[in-house]
Amino acid sequence: MSAAVVLSCVLLALVLLLALVLPSVTSPTVPFGVRVPAQYAGDPTVVRQSRIYRWRVLVGGLAVTGIGVGIYAVTGDPLLLPVSVLVLDGVWYGCFFLAHQEIRAAKTAGGWYNGLHQGIAVDTELRTDPPRFPWLWLTPALIITVATVLFGVLSYPSMPEALVVHFGANGVPNRVVTKSVGAAFSLVFVQIGMTALLAGMAAAIVRSRPDLDPAHPAGSARWSRHYISLGAKALLGLVAMIDVGMLGASLLMWTGTLTPWAPLVVALPILAAVVVTVAVLARNNVERGEGEEETGLTHRDDDKYWRGGLFYIHREDRALLVPRRFGIGWTLNLGNPRAAMLVAGLFALIFLVTTVRFGG
C-alpha cells in the first residue's frame, strides 16, 4: 500500500469525522450558517435538520469512500483516492446547504425575529488594549526556516547534480531537474512564503473584529479575547509544522534519498498539526457566558451578508477576518479589497514556486 493511499484514507476519515462533529461545536445561534434568536436554537426544524444532515453526510461519505476504494481496487490508480476527498468535500457542502436553506425558510415563515430587540455589542478596549501578537509562538517557525537555509547553503556544493523535485502517488520519483539554486531552494521559498503569509494571517486574527453577543456582552468579550489569542497561537504552531515538512522534503532532495514513503515526510507533520489545531479550536469554539445577566437584546439578523451561509461579503465592513458562521476559526470578508489582494498573493506564490521548481 503506497503512501498516497494511506494519506487519502486518513484524510477521508478525518473529513467525514469533522463534517459529523461540526454542528455540535458551532454556536447554537447560527445553526448551519443561519442567524437565529437564542430561544429558537432548539426549534424542531433546527433539531430535525441537524439529524438529517448527519445522516446525509454519513451515507454520502461512506458511499464516496466505498466508490473510491472500489475504483482503486480495480484500476490500481492511487490518484483516485485524493479525488475522493474533494468529492466528499462537495457532498459535505451539499448537505450543509440543504440544511441551511430549510432552517432559513422556517425562520422567515415563522417570523422568528418579529418583536425582538436587535443589537450590536462592541468591545471598546480592543483599540486601547488589543490582544498581543504571540511573538514567542512564531519563534519555532523562524528557527526551522533559518536552519533549513543554512543547511542548504552549506550542503549545496555536495548536492547531487540531478535533483528529484517531485514524487508520484506511488512514491516513485517522476520529476528530476538539473541542480540550480532555484530548484534546490524551491521548498525554502515555500517555507519563507508560507511563514510570512500565515504569520500575517495570525496578525490579522489578533486584529479581527469579534462577533460579540449583545445578550452577554462582557462574557462574550472575555471569551473572544481568549479565542483570538488561542487561534493566533494555533496558526503559528501550524506554520512551524509546515516548515518541518518542508525541511524534511528538502533534506530528501538535497541528499538524493529515494523512498516510496517520501510523501509522508511532508504530509505527516502538517496533518498532525492540522488535527491538533482543529481539536483545540473546536473544544473552545462555543462561547461561554455563564453567570452574566442577559441584556434583553439579541443578535441582529445579518444573513444577507452571508452567501450560502459560508461566504461573508460586506463592502462597508472594514474587517478583513470575521468569525466563521459554520465551523471553526475565521473567514475572509470577500467584500474587503485586501481579501482579494491576499488571495492574489497566495496564487502568485504558488505560481512562482511552481515556475522556479519545475521550469528547469
GROMACS .gro file of C-alpha atoms in nm:
model
  360
    1MET     CA    1   0.000   0.000   0.000
    2SER     CA    2   0.152   0.335  -0.108
    3ALA     CA    3   0.186   0.649   0.099
    4ALA     CA    4  -0.075   0.824  -0.116
    5VAL     CA    5  -0.331   0.553  -0.037
    6VAL     CA    6  -0.262   0.575   0.337
    7LEU     CA    7  -0.285   0.953   0.339
    8SER     CA    8  -0.602   0.954   0.130
    9CYS     CA    9  -0.776   0.707   0.361
   10VAL     CA   10  -0.673   0.910   0.666
   11LEU     CA   11  -0.796   1.233   0.503
   12LEU     CA   12  -1.128   1.075   0.408
   13ALA     CA   13  -1.181   0.958   0.766
   14LEU     CA   14  -1.085   1.298   0.912
   15VAL     CA   15  -1.304   1.496   0.673
   16LEU     CA   16  -1.600   1.270   0.743
   17LEU     CA   17  -1.547   1.293   1.120
   18LEU     CA   18  -1.514   1.671   1.106
   19ALA     CA   19  -1.831   1.704   0.899
   20LEU     CA   20  -2.025   1.498   1.153
   21VAL     CA   21  -1.888   1.685   1.456
   22LEU     CA   22  -1.906   2.047   1.339
   23PRO     CA   23  -2.275   2.109   1.416
   24SER     CA   24  -2.201   2.027   1.780
   25VAL     CA   25  -1.912   2.274   1.811
   26THR     CA   26  -2.078   2.564   1.629
   27SER     CA   27  -2.264   2.837   1.816
   28PRO     CA   28  -2.630   2.733   1.862
   29THR     CA   29  -2.746   3.078   1.743
   30VAL     CA   30  -2.604   3.019   1.392
   31PRO     CA   31  -2.714   2.664   1.303
   32PHE     CA   32  -2.587   2.585   0.953
   33GLY     CA   33  -2.496   2.948   0.894
   34VAL     CA   34  -2.840   3.092   0.974
   35ARG     CA   35  -2.862   3.359   1.244
   36VAL     CA   36  -3.144   3.273   1.483
   37PRO     CA   37  -3.254   3.416   1.821
   38ALA     CA   38  -3.135   3.213   2.120
   39GLN     CA   39  -3.489   3.097   2.203
   40TYR     CA   40  -3.513   2.929   1.860
   41ALA     CA   41  -3.181   2.745   1.882
   42GLY     CA   42  -3.368   2.429   1.983
   43ASP     CA   43  -3.655   2.473   1.737
   44PRO     CA   44  -3.784   2.141   1.595
   45THR     CA   45  -3.672   2.245   1.246
   46VAL     CA   46  -3.315   2.301   1.368
   47VAL     CA   47  -3.308   1.972   1.556
   48ARG     CA   48  -3.456   1.780   1.264
   49GLN     CA   49  -3.219   1.933   1.008
   50SER     CA   50  -2.920   1.855   1.229
   51ARG     CA   51  -3.024   1.492   1.240
   52ILE     CA   52  -3.094   1.475   0.866
   53TYR     CA   53  -2.764   1.649   0.789
   54ARG     CA   54  -2.565   1.391   0.983
   55TRP     CA   55  -2.741   1.102   0.812
   56ARG     CA   56  -2.681   1.256   0.471
   57VAL     CA   57  -2.314   1.319   0.546
   58LEU     CA   58  -2.264   0.969   0.685
   59VAL     CA   59  -2.435   0.792   0.394
   60GLY     CA   60  -2.275   1.020   0.134
   61GLY     CA   61  -1.932   0.988   0.293
   62LEU     CA   62  -1.946   0.610   0.311
   63ALA     CA   63  -2.068   0.597  -0.050
   64VAL     CA   64  -1.788   0.822  -0.175
   65THR     CA   65  -1.528   0.626   0.022
   66GLY     CA   66  -1.660   0.293  -0.098
   67ILE     CA   67  -1.668   0.401  -0.462
   68GLY     CA   68  -1.318   0.549  -0.439
   69VAL     CA   69  -1.172   0.237  -0.279
   70GLY     CA   70  -1.357   0.015  -0.527
   71ILE     CA   71  -1.229   0.203  -0.830
   72TYR     CA   72  -0.877   0.199  -0.687
   73ALA     CA   73  -0.901  -0.177  -0.633
   74VAL     CA   74  -0.999  -0.224  -1.000
   75THR     CA   75  -0.771   0.031  -1.167
   76GLY     CA   76  -0.483   0.049  -0.920
   77ASP     CA   77  -0.463   0.425  -0.973
   78PRO     CA   78  -0.396   0.586  -0.630
   79LEU     CA   79  -0.482   0.935  -0.761
   80LEU     CA   80  -0.849   0.842  -0.748
   81LEU     CA   81  -0.847   0.840  -0.369
   82PRO     CA   82  -0.733   1.205  -0.331
   83VAL     CA   83  -1.006   1.292  -0.580
   84SER     CA   84  -1.250   1.116  -0.346
   85VAL     CA   85  -1.152   1.363  -0.072
   86LEU     CA   86  -1.254   1.652  -0.298
   87VAL     CA   87  -1.580   1.478  -0.389
   88LEU     CA   88  -1.651   1.424  -0.019
   89ASP     CA   89  -1.599   1.797   0.041
   90GLY     CA   90  -1.859   1.867  -0.226
   91VAL     CA   91  -2.104   1.622  -0.069
   92TRP     CA   92  -2.041   1.784   0.267
   93TYR     CA   93  -2.124   2.131   0.141
   94GLY     CA   94  -2.433   1.999  -0.039
   95CYS     CA   95  -2.564   1.852   0.287
   96PHE     CA   96  -2.484   2.176   0.469
   97PHE     CA   97  -2.658   2.390   0.207
   98LEU     CA   98  -2.978   2.182   0.218
   99ALA     CA   99  -2.998   2.222   0.597
  100HIS     CA  100  -2.915   2.592   0.566
  101GLN     CA  101  -3.199   2.651   0.321
  102GLU     CA  102  -3.456   2.461   0.529
  103ILE     CA  103  -3.372   2.649   0.851
  104ARG     CA  104  -3.369   2.984   0.676
  105ALA     CA  105  -3.709   2.912   0.522
  106ALA     CA  106  -3.852   2.814   0.862
  107LYS     CA  107  -3.706   3.130   1.016
  108THR     CA  108  -3.870   3.350   0.752
  109ALA     CA  109  -4.204   3.169   0.762
  110GLY     CA  110  -4.217   3.168   1.141
  111GLY     CA  111  -4.112   3.531   1.185
  112TRP     CA  112  -3.851   3.434   1.441
  113TYR     CA  113  -3.724   3.792   1.472
  114ASN     CA  114  -4.062   3.959   1.500
  115GLY     CA  115  -4.088   4.180   1.810
  116LEU     CA  116  -3.731   4.120   1.924
  117HIS     CA  117  -3.485   4.397   2.010
  118GLN     CA  118  -3.179   4.353   1.791
  119GLY     CA  119  -2.845   4.500   1.892
  120ILE     CA  120  -2.470   4.507   1.838
  121ALA     CA  121  -2.207   4.474   2.111
  122VAL     CA  122  -1.863   4.633   2.074
  123ASP     CA  123  -1.550   4.581   2.283
  124THR     CA  124  -1.414   4.937   2.302
  125GLU     CA  125  -1.097   4.815   2.476
  126LEU     CA  126  -0.983   4.647   2.155
  127ARG     CA  127  -0.843   4.985   2.048
  128THR     CA  128  -0.680   5.082   2.378
  129ASP     CA  129  -0.576   4.735   2.492
  130PRO     CA  130  -0.580   4.496   2.192
  131PRO     CA  131  -0.472   4.132   2.222
  132ARG     CA  132  -0.094   4.094   2.189
  133PHE     CA  133   0.065   3.916   1.895
  134PRO     CA  134   0.224   3.591   2.031
  135TRP     CA  135   0.578   3.650   1.906
  136LEU     CA  136   0.713   3.361   2.112
  137TRP     CA  137   0.496   3.119   1.915
  138LEU     CA  138   0.644   3.246   1.588
  139THR     CA  139   0.999   3.168   1.704
  140PRO     CA  140   0.997   2.791   1.620
  141ALA     CA  141   0.893   2.859   1.259
  142LEU     CA  142   1.166   3.120   1.221
  143ILE     CA  143   1.430   2.891   1.371
  144ILE     CA  144   1.333   2.600   1.145
  145THR     CA  145   1.334   2.821   0.835
  146VAL     CA  146   1.674   2.973   0.916
  147ALA     CA  147   1.815   2.627   0.991
  148THR     CA  148   1.689   2.500   0.655
  149VAL     CA  149   1.851   2.791   0.472
  150LEU     CA  150   2.184   2.744   0.649
  151PHE     CA  151   2.188   2.368   0.591
  152GLY     CA  152   2.103   2.419   0.224
  153VAL     CA  153   2.376   2.676   0.172
  154LEU     CA  154   2.638   2.458   0.341
  155SER     CA  155   2.537   2.140   0.157
  156TYR     CA  156   2.479   2.294  -0.187
  157PRO     CA  157   2.826   2.203  -0.324
  158SER     CA  158   2.778   1.836  -0.233
  159MET     CA  159   2.421   1.803  -0.360
  160PRO     CA  160   2.352   1.557  -0.646
  161GLU     CA  161   2.371   1.711  -0.992
  162ALA     CA  162   2.021   1.576  -1.061
  163LEU     CA  163   1.762   1.672  -0.800
  164VAL     CA  164   1.434   1.486  -0.751
  165VAL     CA  165   1.170   1.758  -0.722
  166HIS     CA  166   0.852   1.551  -0.737
  167PHE     CA  167   0.728   1.206  -0.642
  168GLY     CA  168   0.432   1.028  -0.795
  169ALA     CA  169   0.136   0.900  -0.594
  170ASN     CA  170   0.315   0.564  -0.564
  171GLY     CA  171   0.623   0.731  -0.411
  172VAL     CA  172   0.836   0.686  -0.726
  173PRO     CA  173   1.028   0.996  -0.845
  174ASN     CA  174   0.871   1.133  -1.162
  175ARG     CA  175   1.041   1.470  -1.199
  176VAL     CA  176   1.417   1.529  -1.197
  177VAL     CA  177   1.591   1.857  -1.279
  178THR     CA  178   1.950   1.973  -1.308
  179LYS     CA  179   2.086   2.125  -0.988
  180SER     CA  180   2.037   2.500  -0.964
  181VAL     CA  181   1.977   2.749  -0.685
  182GLY     CA  182   1.613   2.789  -0.791
  183ALA     CA  183   1.543   2.415  -0.790
  184ALA     CA  184   1.745   2.334  -0.479
  185PHE     CA  185   1.592   2.610  -0.269
  186SER     CA  186   1.239   2.597  -0.410
  187LEU     CA  187   1.098   2.446  -0.090
  188VAL     CA  188   1.286   2.706   0.112
  189PHE     CA  189   1.096   2.967  -0.086
  190VAL     CA  190   0.777   2.785   0.014
  191GLN     CA  191   0.888   2.797   0.379
  192ILE     CA  192   0.956   3.168   0.368
  193GLY     CA  193   0.638   3.247   0.177
  194MET     CA  194   0.412   3.032   0.395
  195THR     CA  195   0.571   3.159   0.716
  196ALA     CA  196   0.520   3.520   0.609
  197LEU     CA  197   0.168   3.456   0.482
  198LEU     CA  198   0.040   3.266   0.785
  199ALA     CA  199   0.218   3.495   1.030
  200GLY     CA  200   0.033   3.779   0.858
  201MET     CA  201  -0.290   3.584   0.896
  202ALA     CA  202  -0.217   3.537   1.267
  203ALA     CA  203  -0.165   3.913   1.297
  204ALA     CA  204  -0.497   3.966   1.118
  205ILE     CA  205  -0.667   3.727   1.362
  206VAL     CA  206  -0.531   3.929   1.654
  207ARG     CA  207  -0.678   4.242   1.495
  208SER     CA  208  -1.001   4.077   1.377
  209ARG     CA  209  -1.342   4.204   1.477
  210PRO     CA  210  -1.513   3.965   1.722
  211ASP     CA  211  -1.881   3.885   1.682
  212LEU     CA  212  -1.996   3.968   2.034
  213ASP     CA  213  -2.327   3.852   2.176
  214PRO     CA  214  -2.535   4.160   2.275
  215ALA     CA  215  -2.721   3.945   2.528
  216HIS     CA  216  -2.396   3.874   2.719
  217PRO     CA  217  -2.152   4.148   2.610
  218ALA     CA  218  -1.899   4.126   2.896
  219GLY     CA  219  -1.867   3.747   2.900
  220SER     CA  220  -1.866   3.738   2.519
  221ALA     CA  221  -1.580   3.989   2.506
  222ARG     CA  222  -1.372   3.786   2.753
  223TRP     CA  223  -1.428   3.468   2.558
  224SER     CA  224  -1.347   3.639   2.225
  225ARG     CA  225  -1.014   3.767   2.353
  226HIS     CA  226  -0.923   3.418   2.474
  227TYR     CA  227  -1.030   3.258   2.145
  228ILE     CA  228  -0.844   3.516   1.934
  229SER     CA  229  -0.522   3.454   2.128
  230LEU     CA  230  -0.570   3.078   2.106
  231GLY     CA  231  -0.636   3.095   1.732
  232ALA     CA  232  -0.324   3.300   1.660
  233LYS     CA  233  -0.107   3.061   1.862
  234ALA     CA  234  -0.259   2.756   1.693
  235LEU     CA  235  -0.195   2.904   1.348
  236LEU     CA  236   0.168   2.981   1.432
  237GLY     CA  237   0.211   2.626   1.564
  238LEU     CA  238   0.074   2.502   1.230
  239VAL     CA  239   0.328   2.720   1.048
  240ALA     CA  240   0.612   2.558   1.242
  241MET     CA  241   0.496   2.209   1.143
  242ILE     CA  242   0.460   2.311   0.779
  243ASP     CA  243   0.820   2.429   0.795
  244VAL     CA  244   0.920   2.093   0.946
  245GLY     CA  245   0.759   1.919   0.649
  246MET     CA  246   0.940   2.148   0.404
  247LEU     CA  247   1.268   2.082   0.588
  248GLY     CA  248   1.219   1.705   0.561
  249ALA     CA  249   1.136   1.724   0.191
  250SER     CA  250   1.437   1.948   0.128
  251LEU     CA  251   1.667   1.703   0.305
  252LEU     CA  252   1.540   1.417   0.088
  253MET     CA  253   1.610   1.621  -0.224
  254TRP     CA  254   1.949   1.751  -0.112
  255THR     CA  255   2.079   1.410  -0.003
  256GLY     CA  256   1.934   1.220  -0.300
  257THR     CA  257   1.736   0.988  -0.070
  258LEU     CA  258   1.474   0.781  -0.255
  259THR     CA  259   1.192   0.617  -0.060
  260PRO     CA  260   0.833   0.524  -0.152
  261TRP     CA  261   0.723   0.690   0.173
  262ALA     CA  262   0.865   1.031   0.080
  263PRO     CA  263   0.517   1.197   0.069
  264LEU     CA  264   0.473   1.113   0.437
  265VAL     CA  265   0.778   1.323   0.527
  266VAL     CA  266   0.588   1.633   0.421
  267ALA     CA  267   0.233   1.525   0.497
  268LEU     CA  268   0.259   1.372   0.845
  269PRO     CA  269   0.385   1.680   1.037
  270ILE     CA  270   0.132   1.902   0.862
  271LEU     CA  271  -0.152   1.654   0.908
  272ALA     CA  272  -0.072   1.610   1.278
  273ALA     CA  273  -0.064   1.989   1.327
  274VAL     CA  274  -0.396   2.032   1.147
  275VAL     CA  275  -0.561   1.767   1.366
  276VAL     CA  276  -0.429   1.931   1.685
  277THR     CA  277  -0.528   2.280   1.567
  278VAL     CA  278  -0.881   2.171   1.477
  279ALA     CA  279  -0.922   1.982   1.807
  280VAL     CA  280  -0.803   2.277   2.018
  281LEU     CA  281  -1.017   2.534   1.837
  282ALA     CA  282  -1.322   2.306   1.829
  283ARG     CA  283  -1.300   2.250   2.204
  284ASN     CA  284  -1.310   2.626   2.263
  285ASN     CA  285  -1.530   2.727   1.972
  286VAL     CA  286  -1.861   2.777   2.154
  287GLU     CA  287  -1.896   3.097   2.352
  288ARG     CA  288  -1.927   3.061   2.729
  289GLY     CA  289  -2.103   3.344   2.910
  290GLU     CA  290  -2.241   3.172   3.217
  291GLY     CA  291  -2.339   3.381   3.515
  292GLU     CA  292  -2.396   3.707   3.328
  293GLU     CA  293  -2.740   3.866   3.336
  294GLU     CA  294  -2.897   3.899   2.992
  295THR     CA  295  -2.945   4.247   2.845
  296GLY     CA  296  -3.265   4.162   2.660
  297LEU     CA  297  -3.102   4.217   2.322
  298THR     CA  298  -3.042   3.961   2.050
  299HIS     CA  299  -2.802   3.944   1.759
  300ARG     CA  300  -2.911   4.145   1.456
  301ASP     CA  301  -3.034   3.942   1.161
  302ASP     CA  302  -2.736   3.972   0.925
  303ASP     CA  303  -2.792   3.673   0.697
  304LYS     CA  304  -2.790   3.896   0.388
  305TYR     CA  305  -2.412   3.936   0.422
  306TRP     CA  306  -2.352   3.561   0.425
  307ARG     CA  307  -2.387   3.394   0.084
  308GLY     CA  308  -2.484   3.032   0.123
  309GLY     CA  309  -2.415   3.057   0.496
  310LEU     CA  310  -2.038   3.036   0.441
  311PHE     CA  311  -1.910   3.333   0.240
  312TYR     CA  312  -1.907   3.676   0.404
  313ILE     CA  313  -1.937   3.971   0.165
  314HIS     CA  314  -1.986   4.312   0.325
  315ARG     CA  315  -1.822   4.604   0.145
  316GLU     CA  316  -1.898   4.850   0.424
  317ASP     CA  317  -1.732   4.632   0.688
  318ARG     CA  318  -1.362   4.719   0.714
  319ALA     CA  319  -1.278   4.391   0.889
  320LEU     CA  320  -1.056   4.155   0.690
  321LEU     CA  321  -1.133   3.847   0.901
  322VAL     CA  322  -1.457   3.760   1.079
  323PRO     CA  323  -1.556   3.450   1.281
  324ARG     CA  324  -1.694   3.167   1.072
  325ARG     CA  325  -2.066   3.101   1.078
  326PHE     CA  326  -2.026   2.726   1.045
  327GLY     CA  327  -1.713   2.551   1.158
  328ILE     CA  328  -1.418   2.687   1.348
  329GLY     CA  329  -1.180   2.977   1.308
  330TRP     CA  330  -1.220   3.276   1.080
  331THR     CA  331  -1.306   3.353   0.720
  332LEU     CA  332  -1.222   3.637   0.484
  333ASN     CA  333  -1.454   3.928   0.423
  334LEU     CA  334  -1.468   3.893   0.045
  335GLY     CA  335  -1.611   4.244   0.023
  336ASN     CA  336  -1.284   4.387   0.153
  337PRO     CA  337  -1.031   4.472  -0.125
  338ARG     CA  338  -0.749   4.345   0.096
  339ALA     CA  339  -0.900   3.996   0.080
  340ALA     CA  340  -0.866   3.994  -0.299
  341MET     CA  341  -0.505   4.110  -0.263
  342LEU     CA  342  -0.435   3.831  -0.012
  343VAL     CA  343  -0.583   3.563  -0.239
  344ALA     CA  344  -0.392   3.705  -0.537
  345GLY     CA  345  -0.070   3.697  -0.335
  346LEU     CA  346  -0.127   3.332  -0.245
  347PHE     CA  347  -0.179   3.234  -0.609
  348ALA     CA  348   0.126   3.440  -0.708
  349LEU     CA  349   0.335   3.247  -0.452
  350ILE     CA  350   0.211   2.915  -0.588
  351PHE     CA  351   0.284   3.024  -0.946
  352LEU     CA  352   0.632   3.150  -0.855
  353VAL     CA  353   0.730   2.833  -0.670
  354THR     CA  354   0.593   2.612  -0.948
  355THR     CA  355   0.781   2.808  -1.213
  356VAL     CA  356   1.110   2.804  -1.022
  357ARG     CA  357   1.082   2.441  -0.916
  358PHE     CA  358   0.968   2.284  -1.243
  359GLY     CA  359   1.071   2.541  -1.501
  360GLY     CA  360   1.417   2.386  -1.530
   0.00000   0.00000   0.00000
